[in-house]
PDB file of C-alpha atoms in Angstrom:
ATOM      1  CA  ASP A 740      -2.049 -16.074   1.747  1.00  0.00           C
ATOM      2  CA  SER A 741       0.685 -13.169   2.282  1.00  0.00           C
ATOM      3  CA  GLY A 742       1.632 -14.315   5.789  1.00  0.00           C
ATOM      4  CA  VAL A 743       0.237 -10.875   7.113  1.00  0.00           C
ATOM      5  CA  THR A 744      -2.878 -11.757   9.206  1.00  0.00           C
ATOM      6  CA  GLN A 745      -5.397  -8.835   9.856  1.00  0.00           C
ATOM      7  CA  THR A 746      -8.456  -9.408  12.059  1.00  0.00           C
ATOM      8  CA  PRO A 747     -11.448  -8.741  12.242  1.00  0.00           C
ATOM      9  CA  LYS A 748     -11.932  -8.833   8.272  1.00  0.00           C
ATOM     10  CA  HIS A 749     -15.015  -6.521   8.730  1.00  0.00           C
ATOM     11  CA  LEU A 750     -16.363  -4.192  11.546  1.00  0.00           C
ATOM     12  CA  ILE A 751     -19.384  -2.094  11.834  1.00  0.00           C
ATOM     13  CA  THR A 752     -19.842   0.264  14.788  1.00  0.00           C
ATOM     14  CA  ALA A 753     -21.489   3.383  15.665  1.00  0.00           C
ATOM     15  CA  THR A 754     -20.231   7.088  15.727  1.00  0.00           C
ATOM     16  CA  GLY A 755     -18.458   7.924  19.114  1.00  0.00           C
ATOM     17  CA  GLN A 756     -17.340   4.247  19.774  1.00  0.00           C
ATOM     18  CA  ARG A 757     -13.829   2.682  19.834  1.00  0.00           C
ATOM     19  CA  VAL A 758     -12.544  -0.302  18.104  1.00  0.00           C
ATOM     20  CA  THR A 759      -9.211  -2.111  17.906  1.00  0.00           C
ATOM     21  CA  LEU A 760      -7.776  -3.645  14.654  1.00  0.00           C
ATOM     22  CA  ARG A 761      -5.177  -6.358  14.992  1.00  0.00           C
ATOM     23  CA  CYS A 762      -2.206  -7.356  12.576  1.00  0.00           C
ATOM     24  CA  SER A 763       0.070 -10.114  13.079  1.00  0.00           C
ATOM     25  CA  PRO A 764       3.289  -9.524  10.775  1.00  0.00           C
ATOM     26  CA  ARG A 765       4.673 -12.240   8.333  1.00  0.00           C
ATOM     27  CA  SER A 766       7.125 -14.593  10.308  1.00  0.00           C
ATOM     28  CA  GLY A 767      10.660 -12.837  10.511  1.00  0.00           C
ATOM     29  CA  ASP A 768       9.582  -9.272   9.673  1.00  0.00           C
ATOM     30  CA  LEU A 769      10.101  -6.614  12.374  1.00  0.00           C
ATOM     31  CA  SER A 770       8.491  -3.638  10.851  1.00  0.00           C
ATOM     32  CA  VAL A 771       4.685  -3.113  10.778  1.00  0.00           C
ATOM     33  CA  TYR A 772       3.025  -0.428   9.047  1.00  0.00           C
ATOM     34  CA  TRP A 773      -0.485   0.830   9.060  1.00  0.00           C
ATOM     35  CA  TYR A 774      -2.353   2.254   6.134  1.00  0.00           C
ATOM     36  CA  GLN A 775      -5.886   3.828   5.573  1.00  0.00           C
ATOM     37  CA  GLN A 776      -7.538   3.537   2.227  1.00  0.00           C
ATOM     38  CA  SER A 777     -10.841   5.537   1.858  1.00  0.00           C
ATOM     39  CA  LEU A 778     -13.367   4.740  -0.845  1.00  0.00           C
ATOM     40  CA  ASP A 779     -11.526   5.128  -4.211  1.00  0.00           C
ATOM     41  CA  GLN A 780      -8.542   6.654  -2.525  1.00  0.00           C
ATOM     42  CA  GLY A 781      -4.870   5.874  -2.402  1.00  0.00           C
ATOM     43  CA  LEU A 782      -2.918   4.397   0.414  1.00  0.00           C
ATOM     44  CA  GLN A 783      -2.252   6.974   3.219  1.00  0.00           C
ATOM     45  CA  PHE A 784       0.447   6.083   5.704  1.00  0.00           C
ATOM     46  CA  LEU A 785      -0.571   6.255   9.210  1.00  0.00           C
ATOM     47  CA  ILE A 786       2.224   4.895  11.384  1.00  0.00           C
ATOM     48  CA  GLN A 787       5.220   2.571  11.503  1.00  0.00           C
ATOM     49  CA  TYR A 788       6.620   0.435  14.205  1.00  0.00           C
ATOM     50  CA  TYR A 789       9.796  -1.440  14.197  1.00  0.00           C
ATOM     51  CA  ASN A 790      10.710  -4.246  16.797  1.00  0.00           C
ATOM     52  CA  GLY A 791       8.306  -2.531  19.383  1.00  0.00           C
ATOM     53  CA  GLU A 792       9.228   1.143  18.878  1.00  0.00           C
ATOM     54  CA  GLU A 793       7.277   3.934  17.011  1.00  0.00           C
ATOM     55  CA  ARG A 794       9.477   4.847  14.067  1.00  0.00           C
ATOM     56  CA  ALA A 795       7.658   6.995  11.941  1.00  0.00           C
ATOM     57  CA  LYS A 796       4.272   8.863  11.894  1.00  0.00           C
ATOM     58  CA  GLY A 797       2.120   9.984   8.942  1.00  0.00           C
ATOM     59  CA  ASN A 798      -1.241  11.506   8.633  1.00  0.00           C
ATOM     60  CA  ILE A 799      -2.403   9.770  11.780  1.00  0.00           C
ATOM     61  CA  LEU A 800      -5.433  11.576  13.630  1.00  0.00           C
ATOM     62  CA  GLU A 801      -4.754  12.065  17.491  1.00  0.00           C
ATOM     63  CA  ARG A 802      -7.948  10.054  18.053  1.00  0.00           C
ATOM     64  CA  PHE A 803      -6.015   7.144  16.572  1.00  0.00           C
ATOM     65  CA  SER A 804      -3.050   5.262  18.359  1.00  0.00           C
ATOM     66  CA  ALA A 805      -1.130   2.003  17.893  1.00  0.00           C
ATOM     67  CA  GLN A 806       1.399  -0.098  19.585  1.00  0.00           C
ATOM     68  CA  GLN A 807       3.423  -3.102  18.694  1.00  0.00           C
ATOM     69  CA  PHE A 808       3.857  -5.885  21.239  1.00  0.00           C
ATOM     70  CA  PRO A 809       6.807  -8.156  22.156  1.00  0.00           C
ATOM     71  CA  ASP A 810       5.548 -10.852  20.052  1.00  0.00           C
ATOM     72  CA  LEU A 811       5.692  -8.351  17.178  1.00  0.00           C
ATOM     73  CA  HIS A 812       1.881  -8.175  16.444  1.00  0.00           C
ATOM     74  CA  SER A 813       0.539  -4.774  16.390  1.00  0.00           C
ATOM     75  CA  GLU A 814      -2.870  -3.089  17.283  1.00  0.00           C
ATOM     76  CA  LEU A 815      -4.434  -0.070  15.942  1.00  0.00           C
ATOM     77  CA  ASN A 816      -6.733   1.680  18.243  1.00  0.00           C
ATOM     78  CA  LEU A 817      -9.315   4.052  16.805  1.00  0.00           C
ATOM     79  CA  SER A 818     -11.582   6.274  19.211  1.00  0.00           C
ATOM     80  CA  SER A 819     -14.258   8.513  19.051  1.00  0.00           C
ATOM     81  CA  LEU A 820     -15.130   7.126  15.609  1.00  0.00           C
ATOM     82  CA  GLU A 821     -16.535   9.441  13.009  1.00  0.00           C
ATOM     83  CA  LEU A 822     -18.556   8.589   9.788  1.00  0.00           C
ATOM     84  CA  GLY A 823     -15.342   9.688   7.631  1.00  0.00           C
ATOM     85  CA  ASP A 824     -13.291   7.223   9.575  1.00  0.00           C
ATOM     86  CA  SER A 825     -15.028   4.428   7.372  1.00  0.00           C
ATOM     87  CA  ALA A 826     -12.220   2.910   5.129  1.00  0.00           C
ATOM     88  CA  LEU A 827     -10.178  -0.120   4.658  1.00  0.00           C
ATOM     89  CA  TYR A 828      -7.233  -0.381   7.078  1.00  0.00           C
ATOM     90  CA  PHE A 829      -4.216  -2.217   5.853  1.00  0.00           C
ATOM     91  CA  CYS A 830      -1.326  -3.667   7.796  1.00  0.00           C
ATOM     92  CA  ALA A 831       1.869  -4.294   6.182  1.00  0.00           C
ATOM     93  CA  SER A 832       5.065  -5.775   7.536  1.00  0.00           C
ATOM     94  CA  SER A 833       8.718  -5.865   6.298  1.00  0.00           C
ATOM     95  CA  VAL A 834      11.949  -7.504   7.194  1.00  0.00           C
ATOM     96  CA  ALA A 835      14.056  -4.183   7.517  1.00  0.00           C
ATOM     97  CA  PHE A 836      13.403  -0.903   9.018  1.00  0.00           C
ATOM     98  CA  THR A 837      12.881   0.955   6.026  1.00  0.00           C
ATOM     99  CA  GLY A 838      11.385  -1.869   3.876  1.00  0.00           C
ATOM    100  CA  THR A 839      13.447  -0.594   0.889  1.00  0.00           C
ATOM    101  CA  ASP A 840      15.215  -3.917  -0.059  1.00  0.00           C
ATOM    102  CA  TYR A 841      12.025  -6.128   0.023  1.00  0.00           C
ATOM    103  CA  GLY A 842       9.095  -3.665  -0.180  1.00  0.00           C
ATOM    104  CA  TYR A 843       6.165  -4.444   2.141  1.00  0.00           C
ATOM    105  CA  THR A 844       3.818  -7.448   2.228  1.00  0.00           C
ATOM    106  CA  PHE A 845       0.172  -6.210   2.932  1.00  0.00           C
ATOM    107  CA  GLY A 846      -2.594  -7.938   4.899  1.00  0.00           C
ATOM    108  CA  SER A 847      -5.967  -8.288   3.325  1.00  0.00           C
ATOM    109  CA  GLY A 848      -7.281  -5.465   5.483  1.00  0.00           C
ATOM    110  CA  THR A 849      -9.961  -4.739   7.822  1.00  0.00           C
ATOM    111  CA  ARG A 850     -13.024  -2.926   6.364  1.00  0.00           C
ATOM    112  CA  LEU A 851     -14.596  -0.576   8.952  1.00  0.00           C
ATOM    113  CA  THR A 852     -17.864   0.849   8.385  1.00  0.00           C
ATOM    114  CA  VAL A 853     -18.867   3.511  10.909  1.00  0.00           C
ATOM    115  CA  VAL A 854     -22.756   4.185  10.967  1.00  0.00           C
TER     116      VAL A 854
ATOM    117  CA  GLY B 694       6.146  16.145   1.472  1.00  0.00           C
ATOM    118  CA  GLN B 695       6.969  13.590  -1.319  1.00  0.00           C
ATOM    119  CA  GLN B 696       4.041  12.918  -3.531  1.00  0.00           C
ATOM    120  CA  LEU B 697       3.511  10.699  -6.513  1.00  0.00           C
ATOM    121  CA  ASN B 698       1.443  11.100  -9.605  1.00  0.00           C
ATOM    122  CA  GLN B 699       0.057   8.340 -11.707  1.00  0.00           C
ATOM    123  CA  SER B 700      -1.612   8.329 -15.066  1.00  0.00           C
ATOM    124  CA  PRO B 701      -3.914   7.761 -16.345  1.00  0.00           C
ATOM    125  CA  GLN B 702      -6.023   7.809 -13.447  1.00  0.00           C
ATOM    126  CA  SER B 703      -8.357   5.010 -14.997  1.00  0.00           C
ATOM    127  CA  MET B 704      -8.515   3.106 -18.172  1.00  0.00           C
ATOM    128  CA  PHE B 705     -10.874   0.787 -20.053  1.00  0.00           C
ATOM    129  CA  ILE B 706      -9.299  -1.473 -22.627  1.00  0.00           C
ATOM    130  CA  GLN B 707     -10.300  -4.595 -24.667  1.00  0.00           C
ATOM    131  CA  GLU B 708      -8.941  -7.868 -23.776  1.00  0.00           C
ATOM    132  CA  GLY B 709      -5.736  -8.726 -25.617  1.00  0.00           C
ATOM    133  CA  GLU B 710      -4.497  -5.151 -25.721  1.00  0.00           C
ATOM    134  CA  ASP B 711      -1.360  -3.842 -24.301  1.00  0.00           C
ATOM    135  CA  VAL B 712      -1.444  -1.379 -21.375  1.00  0.00           C
ATOM    136  CA  SER B 713       1.019   1.333 -20.295  1.00  0.00           C
ATOM    137  CA  MET B 714       0.792   3.528 -17.171  1.00  0.00           C
ATOM    138  CA  ASN B 715       3.326   5.720 -15.594  1.00  0.00           C
ATOM    139  CA  CYS B 716       4.259   7.341 -12.127  1.00  0.00           C
ATOM    140  CA  THR B 717       5.937  10.614 -11.721  1.00  0.00           C
ATOM    141  CA  SER B 718       7.333  12.480  -8.789  1.00  0.00           C
ATOM    142  CA  SER B 719       9.091  15.851  -8.034  1.00  0.00           C
ATOM    143  CA  SER B 720      11.608  13.864  -5.895  1.00  0.00           C
ATOM    144  CA  ILE B 721      14.275  11.534  -6.675  1.00  0.00           C
ATOM    145  CA  PHE B 722      13.787   7.970  -5.518  1.00  0.00           C
ATOM    146  CA  ASN B 723      16.182   5.070  -5.136  1.00  0.00           C
ATOM    147  CA  THR B 724      13.656   2.206  -5.168  1.00  0.00           C
ATOM    148  CA  TRP B 725      10.317   2.092  -7.291  1.00  0.00           C
ATOM    149  CA  LEU B 726       7.773  -0.602  -6.511  1.00  0.00           C
ATOM    150  CA  TRP B 727       4.680  -1.664  -8.426  1.00  0.00           C
ATOM    151  CA  TYR B 728       1.672  -3.113  -6.837  1.00  0.00           C
ATOM    152  CA  LYS B 729      -1.645  -4.368  -7.807  1.00  0.00           C
ATOM    153  CA  GLN B 730      -4.763  -4.376  -5.657  1.00  0.00           C
ATOM    154  CA  ASP B 731      -7.739  -6.712  -6.413  1.00  0.00           C
ATOM    155  CA  PRO B 732     -11.213  -5.690  -4.885  1.00  0.00           C
ATOM    156  CA  GLY B 733     -11.337  -6.192  -1.468  1.00  0.00           C
ATOM    157  CA  GLU B 734      -7.815  -7.358  -1.153  1.00  0.00           C
ATOM    158  CA  GLY B 735      -4.433  -5.856   0.096  1.00  0.00           C
ATOM    159  CA  PRO B 736      -1.961  -4.907  -2.575  1.00  0.00           C
ATOM    160  CA  VAL B 737       0.532  -7.309  -3.829  1.00  0.00           C
ATOM    161  CA  LEU B 738       4.040  -6.394  -5.028  1.00  0.00           C
ATOM    162  CA  LEU B 739       4.503  -6.967  -8.718  1.00  0.00           C
ATOM    163  CA  ILE B 740       7.921  -5.738  -9.410  1.00  0.00           C
ATOM    164  CA  ALA B 741      10.615  -3.647  -7.626  1.00  0.00           C
ATOM    165  CA  LEU B 742      13.171  -1.626  -9.244  1.00  0.00           C
ATOM    166  CA  TYR B 743      16.372  -0.542  -7.578  1.00  0.00           C
ATOM    167  CA  LYS B 744      18.483   1.194 -10.218  1.00  0.00           C
ATOM    168  CA  ALA B 745      18.015   4.031 -12.776  1.00  0.00           C
ATOM    169  CA  GLY B 746      17.423   2.770 -16.166  1.00  0.00           C
ATOM    170  CA  GLU B 747      16.585  -0.753 -14.799  1.00  0.00           C
ATOM    171  CA  LEU B 748      14.086  -2.570 -16.839  1.00  0.00           C
ATOM    172  CA  THR B 749      12.431  -5.826 -14.987  1.00  0.00           C
ATOM    173  CA  SER B 750       9.939  -8.161 -16.354  1.00  0.00           C
ATOM    174  CA  ASN B 751       7.726 -10.481 -14.457  1.00  0.00           C
ATOM    175  CA  GLY B 752       5.432 -12.517 -16.915  1.00  0.00           C
ATOM    176  CA  ARG B 753       3.599 -10.288 -19.090  1.00  0.00           C
ATOM    177  CA  LEU B 754       4.374  -7.324 -16.893  1.00  0.00           C
ATOM    178  CA  THR B 755       7.453  -5.119 -17.646  1.00  0.00           C
ATOM    179  CA  ALA B 756       8.449  -2.089 -15.584  1.00  0.00           C
ATOM    180  CA  GLN B 757      11.390   0.599 -15.840  1.00  0.00           C
ATOM    181  CA  PHE B 758      13.011   2.597 -13.501  1.00  0.00           C
ATOM    182  CA  GLY B 759      13.439   6.017 -15.184  1.00  0.00           C
ATOM    183  CA  ILE B 760      16.755   7.543 -16.007  1.00  0.00           C
ATOM    184  CA  THR B 761      16.153  10.597 -14.015  1.00  0.00           C
ATOM    185  CA  ARG B 762      14.947   8.576 -10.929  1.00  0.00           C
ATOM    186  CA  LYS B 763      11.620  10.721 -11.026  1.00  0.00           C
ATOM    187  CA  ASP B 764       9.451   8.329 -12.795  1.00  0.00           C
ATOM    188  CA  SER B 765       8.639   4.841 -13.404  1.00  0.00           C
ATOM    189  CA  PHE B 766       6.655   3.102 -16.160  1.00  0.00           C
ATOM    190  CA  LEU B 767       4.579  -0.279 -16.070  1.00  0.00           C
ATOM    191  CA  ASN B 768       3.400  -2.016 -19.128  1.00  0.00           C
ATOM    192  CA  ILE B 769       1.347  -5.020 -19.234  1.00  0.00           C
ATOM    193  CA  SER B 770       1.137  -6.967 -22.635  1.00  0.00           C
ATOM    194  CA  ALA B 771      -1.843  -8.989 -23.984  1.00  0.00           C
ATOM    195  CA  SER B 772      -4.130  -8.178 -21.270  1.00  0.00           C
ATOM    196  CA  ILE B 773      -6.358 -10.475 -19.737  1.00  0.00           C
ATOM    197  CA  PRO B 774      -9.857 -10.268 -17.319  1.00  0.00           C
ATOM    198  CA  SER B 775      -7.796 -11.029 -14.227  1.00  0.00           C
ATOM    199  CA  ASP B 776      -5.696  -8.016 -14.873  1.00  0.00           C
ATOM    200  CA  VAL B 777      -8.342  -5.808 -13.762  1.00  0.00           C
ATOM    201  CA  GLY B 778      -7.522  -3.881 -10.524  1.00  0.00           C
ATOM    202  CA  ILE B 779      -5.697  -0.866  -9.229  1.00  0.00           C
ATOM    203  CA  TYR B 780      -2.117  -0.553 -10.143  1.00  0.00           C
ATOM    204  CA  PHE B 781      -0.174   1.529  -7.328  1.00  0.00           C
ATOM    205  CA  CYS B 782       3.209   2.830  -7.953  1.00  0.00           C
ATOM    206  CA  ALA B 783       5.307   3.417  -4.610  1.00  0.00           C
ATOM    207  CA  GLY B 784       8.844   5.276  -4.266  1.00  0.00           C
ATOM    208  CA  ASP B 785      11.069   5.210  -1.258  1.00  0.00           C
ATOM    209  CA  GLY B 786      11.052   8.142   1.004  1.00  0.00           C
ATOM    210  CA  GLN B 787      11.288   7.730   4.768  1.00  0.00           C
ATOM    211  CA  ASN B 788       8.773   5.368   4.303  1.00  0.00           C
ATOM    212  CA  PHE B 789       7.320   4.239   1.014  1.00  0.00           C
ATOM    213  CA  VAL B 790       5.107   6.845  -0.828  1.00  0.00           C
ATOM    214  CA  PHE B 791       2.290   5.417  -2.831  1.00  0.00           C
ATOM    215  CA  GLY B 792       0.700   6.950  -5.819  1.00  0.00           C
ATOM    216  CA  PRO B 793      -3.169   7.418  -5.926  1.00  0.00           C
ATOM    217  CA  GLY B 794      -3.404   4.418  -8.457  1.00  0.00           C
ATOM    218  CA  THR B 795      -4.430   3.539 -11.837  1.00  0.00           C
ATOM    219  CA  ARG B 796      -7.617   1.729 -12.084  1.00  0.00           C
ATOM    220  CA  LEU B 797      -7.559  -0.668 -14.995  1.00  0.00           C
ATOM    221  CA  SER B 798     -10.866  -2.382 -16.396  1.00  0.00           C
ATOM    222  CA  VAL B 799     -10.684  -5.043 -18.854  1.00  0.00           C
ATOM    223  CA  LEU B 800     -13.494  -5.482 -21.530  1.00  0.00           C
ATOM    224  CA  PRO B 801     -14.108  -8.926 -22.949  1.00  0.00           C
TER     225      PRO B 801
END
């Protein structure tokens, strides 16, 4: 158990729908990062939050949004889902703003299947 | 933007063999990380490197931070079946940039 909790573990939904993925960071970590991993692909950075504020954006579609709440858990919202959005979505957390000193600790992911 | 290249893309080896893989970038990085991802799981940090030329070991794993700060190497000695997985390198930019991974398969 890495200490980063992601729910749900699996999600199957139809095109056009909206889903919410949830992440609880490791205790004491202030930064939360979201990554997308498509089949046999690397990790694509989506977005980072630090202590409730958005700090960095990567290749995140406009149909996707995220937020980090006062208790530091984060949610990734995916709307108007398309077949190509099927992927593993990982959340990672770190103590520091940049994650440089300690790297990231990843959760076990949410597997999203859009049918 | 910053990009990392990993080679080989995939490799099949016999149990007991040593493995070498590398990660290169056109940009200089100050930190290199190596992660392993088991099927259906999130990546797990194996080794972190913070200084050019640094050589760090973690059990049968050894990684080196290249002198040019544009590359890093990971070696696995005496591979075992549980070494199967995808190995990612990551270098620090504004956020960590991940390479595309090296997929390792170990044949008994």
